[in-house]
PDB file of C-alpha atoms in Angstrom:
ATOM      1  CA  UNK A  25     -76.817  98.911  53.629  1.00 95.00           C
ATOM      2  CA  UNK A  26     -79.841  96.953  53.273  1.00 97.00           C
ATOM      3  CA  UNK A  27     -81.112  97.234  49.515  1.00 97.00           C
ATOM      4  CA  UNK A  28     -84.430  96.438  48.808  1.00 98.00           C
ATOM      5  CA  UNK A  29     -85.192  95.924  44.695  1.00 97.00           C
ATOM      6  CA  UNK A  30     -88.689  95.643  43.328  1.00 98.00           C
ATOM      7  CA  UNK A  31     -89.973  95.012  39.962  1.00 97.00           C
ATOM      8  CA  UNK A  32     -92.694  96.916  39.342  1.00 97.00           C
ATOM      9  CA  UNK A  33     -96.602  95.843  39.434  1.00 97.00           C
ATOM     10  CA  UNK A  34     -98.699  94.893  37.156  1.00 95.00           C
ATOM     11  CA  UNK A  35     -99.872  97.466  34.109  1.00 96.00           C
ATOM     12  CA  UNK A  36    -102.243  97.457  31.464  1.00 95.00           C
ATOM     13  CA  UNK A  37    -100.995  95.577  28.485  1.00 92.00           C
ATOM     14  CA  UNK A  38     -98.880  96.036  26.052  1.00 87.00           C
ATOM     15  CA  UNK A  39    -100.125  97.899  22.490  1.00 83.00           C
ATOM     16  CA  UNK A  40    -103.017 100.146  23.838  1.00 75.00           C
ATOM     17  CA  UNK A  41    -100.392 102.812  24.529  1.00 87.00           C
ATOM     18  CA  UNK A  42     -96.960 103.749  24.255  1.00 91.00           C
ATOM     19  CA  UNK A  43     -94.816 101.433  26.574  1.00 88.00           C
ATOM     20  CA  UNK A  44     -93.410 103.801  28.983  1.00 91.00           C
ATOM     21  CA  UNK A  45     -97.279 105.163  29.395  1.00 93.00           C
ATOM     22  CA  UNK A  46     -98.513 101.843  30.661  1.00 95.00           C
ATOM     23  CA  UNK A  47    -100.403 102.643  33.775  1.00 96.00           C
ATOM     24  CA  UNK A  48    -100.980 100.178  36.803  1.00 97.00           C
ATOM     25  CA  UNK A  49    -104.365  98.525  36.940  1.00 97.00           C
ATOM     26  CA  UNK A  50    -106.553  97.492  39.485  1.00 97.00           C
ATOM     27  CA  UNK A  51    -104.131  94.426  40.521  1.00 96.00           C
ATOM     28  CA  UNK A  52    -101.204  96.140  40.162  1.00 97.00           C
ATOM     29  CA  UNK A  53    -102.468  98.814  42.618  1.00 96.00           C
ATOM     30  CA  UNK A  54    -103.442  96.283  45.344  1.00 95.00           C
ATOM     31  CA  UNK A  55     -99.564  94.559  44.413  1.00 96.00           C
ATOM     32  CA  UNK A  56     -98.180  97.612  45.395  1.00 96.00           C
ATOM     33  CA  UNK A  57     -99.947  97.663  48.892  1.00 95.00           C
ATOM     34  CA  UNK A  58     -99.284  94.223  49.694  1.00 96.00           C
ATOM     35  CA  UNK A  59     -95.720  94.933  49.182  1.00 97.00           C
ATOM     36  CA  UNK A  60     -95.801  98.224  51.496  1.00 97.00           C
ATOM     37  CA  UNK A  61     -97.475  95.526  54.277  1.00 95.00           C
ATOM     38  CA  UNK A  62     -95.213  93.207  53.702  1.00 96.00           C
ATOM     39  CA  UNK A  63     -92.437  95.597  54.429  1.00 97.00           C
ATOM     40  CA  UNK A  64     -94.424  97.021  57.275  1.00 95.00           C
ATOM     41  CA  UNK A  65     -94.424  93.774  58.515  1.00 94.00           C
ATOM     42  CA  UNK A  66     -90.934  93.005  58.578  1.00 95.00           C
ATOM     43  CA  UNK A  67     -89.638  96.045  59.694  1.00 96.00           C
ATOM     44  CA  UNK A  68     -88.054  96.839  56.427  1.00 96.00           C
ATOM     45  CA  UNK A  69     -88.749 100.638  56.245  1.00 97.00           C
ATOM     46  CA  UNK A  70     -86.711 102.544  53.367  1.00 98.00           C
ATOM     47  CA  UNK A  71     -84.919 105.676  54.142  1.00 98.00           C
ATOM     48  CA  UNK A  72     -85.410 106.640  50.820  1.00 98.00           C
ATOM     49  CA  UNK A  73     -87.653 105.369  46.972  1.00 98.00           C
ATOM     50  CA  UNK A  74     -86.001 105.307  43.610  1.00 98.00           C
ATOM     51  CA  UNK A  75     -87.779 104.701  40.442  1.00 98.00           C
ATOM     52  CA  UNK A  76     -87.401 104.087  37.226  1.00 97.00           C
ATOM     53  CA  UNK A  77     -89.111 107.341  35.754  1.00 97.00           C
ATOM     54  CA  UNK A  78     -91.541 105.066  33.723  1.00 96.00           C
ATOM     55  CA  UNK A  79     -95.020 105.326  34.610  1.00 97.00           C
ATOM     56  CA  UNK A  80     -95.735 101.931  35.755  1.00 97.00           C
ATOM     57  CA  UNK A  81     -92.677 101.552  37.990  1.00 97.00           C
ATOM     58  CA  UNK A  82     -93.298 105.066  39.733  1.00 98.00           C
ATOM     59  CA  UNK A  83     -96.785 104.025  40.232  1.00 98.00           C
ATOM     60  CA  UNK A  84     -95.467 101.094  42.278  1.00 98.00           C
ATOM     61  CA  UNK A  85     -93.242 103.525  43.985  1.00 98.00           C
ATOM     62  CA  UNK A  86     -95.665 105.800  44.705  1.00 98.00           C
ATOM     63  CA  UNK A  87     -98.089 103.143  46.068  1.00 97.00           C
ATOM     64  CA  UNK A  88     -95.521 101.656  48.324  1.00 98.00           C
ATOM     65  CA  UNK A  89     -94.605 104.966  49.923  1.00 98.00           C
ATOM     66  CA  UNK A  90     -98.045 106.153  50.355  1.00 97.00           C
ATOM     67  CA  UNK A  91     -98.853 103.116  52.258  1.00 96.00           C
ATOM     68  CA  UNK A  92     -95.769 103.145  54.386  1.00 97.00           C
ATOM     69  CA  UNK A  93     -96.286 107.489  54.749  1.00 97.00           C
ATOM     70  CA  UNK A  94     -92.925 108.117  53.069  1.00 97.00           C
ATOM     71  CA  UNK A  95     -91.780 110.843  51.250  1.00 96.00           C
ATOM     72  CA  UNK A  96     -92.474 110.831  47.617  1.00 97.00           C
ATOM     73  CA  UNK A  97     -90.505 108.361  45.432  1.00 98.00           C
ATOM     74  CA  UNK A  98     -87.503 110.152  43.564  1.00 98.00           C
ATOM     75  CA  UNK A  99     -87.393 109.253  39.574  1.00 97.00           C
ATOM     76  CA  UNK A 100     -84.045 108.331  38.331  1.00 96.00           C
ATOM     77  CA  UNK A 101     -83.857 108.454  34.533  1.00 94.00           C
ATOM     78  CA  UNK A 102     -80.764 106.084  34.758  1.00 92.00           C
ATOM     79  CA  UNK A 103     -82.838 103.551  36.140  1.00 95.00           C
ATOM     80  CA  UNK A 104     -85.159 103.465  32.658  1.00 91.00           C
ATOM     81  CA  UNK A 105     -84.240 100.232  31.127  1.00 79.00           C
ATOM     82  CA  UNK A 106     -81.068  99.008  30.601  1.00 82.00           C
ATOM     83  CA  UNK A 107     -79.295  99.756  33.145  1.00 82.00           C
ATOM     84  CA  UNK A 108     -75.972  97.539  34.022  1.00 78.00           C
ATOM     85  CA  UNK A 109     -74.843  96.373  37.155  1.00 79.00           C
ATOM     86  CA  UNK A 110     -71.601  98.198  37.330  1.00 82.00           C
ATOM     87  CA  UNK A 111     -73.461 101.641  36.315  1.00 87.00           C
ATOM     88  CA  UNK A 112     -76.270 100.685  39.015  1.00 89.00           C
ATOM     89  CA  UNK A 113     -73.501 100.416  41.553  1.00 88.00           C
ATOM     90  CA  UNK A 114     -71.705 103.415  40.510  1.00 90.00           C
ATOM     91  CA  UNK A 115     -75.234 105.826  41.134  1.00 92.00           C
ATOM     92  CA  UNK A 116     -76.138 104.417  44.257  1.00 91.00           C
ATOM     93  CA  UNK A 117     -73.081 105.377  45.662  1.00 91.00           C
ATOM     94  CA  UNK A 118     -74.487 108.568  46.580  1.00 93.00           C
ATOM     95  CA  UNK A 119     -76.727 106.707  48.775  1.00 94.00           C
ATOM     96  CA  UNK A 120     -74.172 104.626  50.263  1.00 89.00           C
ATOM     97  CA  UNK A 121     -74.861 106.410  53.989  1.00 93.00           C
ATOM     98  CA  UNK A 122     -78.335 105.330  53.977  1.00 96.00           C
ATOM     99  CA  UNK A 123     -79.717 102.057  56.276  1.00 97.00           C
ATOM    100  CA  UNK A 124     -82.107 101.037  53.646  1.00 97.00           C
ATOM    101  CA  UNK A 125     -82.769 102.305  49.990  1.00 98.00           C
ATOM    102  CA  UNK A 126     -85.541 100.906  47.816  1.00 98.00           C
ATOM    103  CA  UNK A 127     -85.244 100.745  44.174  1.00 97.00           C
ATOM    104  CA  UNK A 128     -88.073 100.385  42.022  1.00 98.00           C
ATOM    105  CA  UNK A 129     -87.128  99.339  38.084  1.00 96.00           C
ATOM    106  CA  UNK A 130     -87.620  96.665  35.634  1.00 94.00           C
ATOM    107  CA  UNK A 131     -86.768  93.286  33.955  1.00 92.00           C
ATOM    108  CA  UNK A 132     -83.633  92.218  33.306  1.00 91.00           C
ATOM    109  CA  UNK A 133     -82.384  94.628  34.916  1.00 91.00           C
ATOM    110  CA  UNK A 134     -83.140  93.614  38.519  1.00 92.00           C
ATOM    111  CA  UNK A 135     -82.257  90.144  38.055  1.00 90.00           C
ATOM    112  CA  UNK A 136     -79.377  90.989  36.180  1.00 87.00           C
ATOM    113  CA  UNK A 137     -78.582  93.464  38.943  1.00 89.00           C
ATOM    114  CA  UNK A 138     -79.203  90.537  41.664  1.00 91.00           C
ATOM    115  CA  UNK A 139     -76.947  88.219  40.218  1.00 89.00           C
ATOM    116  CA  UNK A 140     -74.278  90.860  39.962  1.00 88.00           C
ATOM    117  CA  UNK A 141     -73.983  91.904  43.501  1.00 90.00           C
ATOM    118  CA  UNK A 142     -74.157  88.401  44.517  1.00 91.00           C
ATOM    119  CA  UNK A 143     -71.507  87.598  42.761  1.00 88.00           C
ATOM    120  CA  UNK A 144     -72.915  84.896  40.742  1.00 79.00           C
ATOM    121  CA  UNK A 145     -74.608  84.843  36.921  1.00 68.00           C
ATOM    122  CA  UNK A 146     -76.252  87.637  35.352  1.00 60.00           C
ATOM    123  CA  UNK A 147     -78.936  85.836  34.850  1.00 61.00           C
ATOM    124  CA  UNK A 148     -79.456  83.734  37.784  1.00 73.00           C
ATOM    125  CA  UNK A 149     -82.335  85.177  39.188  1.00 81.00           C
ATOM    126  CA  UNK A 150     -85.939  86.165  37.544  1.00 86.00           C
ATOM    127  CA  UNK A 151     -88.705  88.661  39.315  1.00 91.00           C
ATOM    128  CA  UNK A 152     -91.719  88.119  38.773  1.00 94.00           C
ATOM    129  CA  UNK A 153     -94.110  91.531  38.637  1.00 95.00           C
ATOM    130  CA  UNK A 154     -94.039  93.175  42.088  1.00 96.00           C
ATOM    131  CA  UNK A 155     -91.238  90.503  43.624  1.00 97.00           C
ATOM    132  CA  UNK A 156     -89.292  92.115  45.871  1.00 97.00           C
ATOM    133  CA  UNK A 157     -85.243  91.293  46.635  1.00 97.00           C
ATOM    134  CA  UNK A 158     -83.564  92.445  49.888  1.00 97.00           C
ATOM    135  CA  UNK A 159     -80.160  92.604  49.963  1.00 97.00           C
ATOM    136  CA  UNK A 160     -77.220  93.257  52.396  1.00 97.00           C
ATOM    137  CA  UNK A 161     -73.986  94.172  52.172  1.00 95.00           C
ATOM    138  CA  UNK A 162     -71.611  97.253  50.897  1.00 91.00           C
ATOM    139  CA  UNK A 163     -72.626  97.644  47.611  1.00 91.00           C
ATOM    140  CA  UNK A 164     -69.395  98.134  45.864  1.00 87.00           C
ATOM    141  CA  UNK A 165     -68.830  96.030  43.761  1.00 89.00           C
ATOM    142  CA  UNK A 166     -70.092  92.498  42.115  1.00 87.00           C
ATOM    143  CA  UNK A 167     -70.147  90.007  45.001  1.00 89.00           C
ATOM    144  CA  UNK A 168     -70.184  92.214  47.746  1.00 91.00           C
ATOM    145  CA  UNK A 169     -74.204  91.688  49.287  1.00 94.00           C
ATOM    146  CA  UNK A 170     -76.053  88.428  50.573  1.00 95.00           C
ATOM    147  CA  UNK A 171     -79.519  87.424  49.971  1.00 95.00           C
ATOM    148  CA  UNK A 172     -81.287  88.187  52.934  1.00 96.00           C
ATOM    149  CA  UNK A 173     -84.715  87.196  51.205  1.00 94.00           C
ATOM    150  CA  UNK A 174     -86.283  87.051  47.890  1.00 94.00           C
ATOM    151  CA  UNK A 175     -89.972  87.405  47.889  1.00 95.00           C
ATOM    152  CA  UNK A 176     -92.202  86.632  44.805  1.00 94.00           C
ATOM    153  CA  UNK A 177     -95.606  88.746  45.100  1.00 90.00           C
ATOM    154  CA  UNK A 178     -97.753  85.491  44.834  1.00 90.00           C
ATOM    155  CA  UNK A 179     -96.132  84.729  47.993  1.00 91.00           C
ATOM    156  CA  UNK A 180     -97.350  87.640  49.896  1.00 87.00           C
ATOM    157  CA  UNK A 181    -100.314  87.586  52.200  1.00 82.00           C
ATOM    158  CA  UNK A 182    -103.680  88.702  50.274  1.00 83.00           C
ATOM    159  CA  UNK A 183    -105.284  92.048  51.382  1.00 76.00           C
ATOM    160  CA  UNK A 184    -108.114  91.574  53.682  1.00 69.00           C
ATOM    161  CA  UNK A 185    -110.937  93.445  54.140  1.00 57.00           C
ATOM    162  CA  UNK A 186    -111.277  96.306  57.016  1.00 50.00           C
TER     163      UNK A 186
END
């Protein structure tokens, strides 16, 4: 299974609303379609969208499958905040037939999530706002994917006009 994580984009900030109301702005928006090319680009098309249920991160779900003409993101409350590694694995076993799943969520919980499957620290890895991980492997248990790339947003290629 290829497993593709992404942190959600950027939102407006913090105290002019209640956290999980936080909507994308303007940048976070165009984040979320430079992540969809990206994808595009390197033939990494999801089978299927999880999100986190909170605004912001199905936002960035539902930017990335508009621009890639998927089907709409699904919202998984487990993937809120806070969810561990072994948990995360346990869920996404009812995916386990899929070629490529995309899970949209949050901080720590992707790196925490990254270093898990790899095997390695819980904290080994950080994502930046709409970074995206894509891993490999069986997704069983800690240790059992590979890093096939990790890809910080500042790092993707700007939008361009048409």
């Amino acid at each position: 299974m290829d497993l593709l994580l992404l942190r959600h984009a950027t939102a407006e900030d913090h105290g002019l609303k209640p956290d999980a109301d936080r909507a994308l702005t303007e940048k976070g928006q165009r984040q979320g379609r430079r992540v969809a090319r990206f994808l595009q680009a390197h033939h990494l098309r999801p089978d299927l969208v999880l999100s986190s249920p909170i605004r912001r991160a199905f936002e960035t779900a539902e930017r990335v499958c508009q621009e890639l003409q998927l089907a709409r993101p699904v919202s998984e409350p487990w993937l809120t905040a806070g969810v561990a590694g072994r948990e995360f694995l346990q869920e996404i076993q009812a995916y386990r037939e899929l070629p490529c799943l995309l899970v949209v969520g949050h901080e720590p919980d992707l790196s925490a999530l990254i270093g898990h499957l790899l095997g390695g620290s819980a904290f080994s890895v950080r994502l930046k706002k709409a970074s995206l991980a894509h891993l490999r492997g069986e997704m069983r248990r800690a240790g059992s994917a590979t890093l096939q790339s990790l890809v910080p947003c500042a790092y993707l290629p700007p939008e361009t006009s048409h």
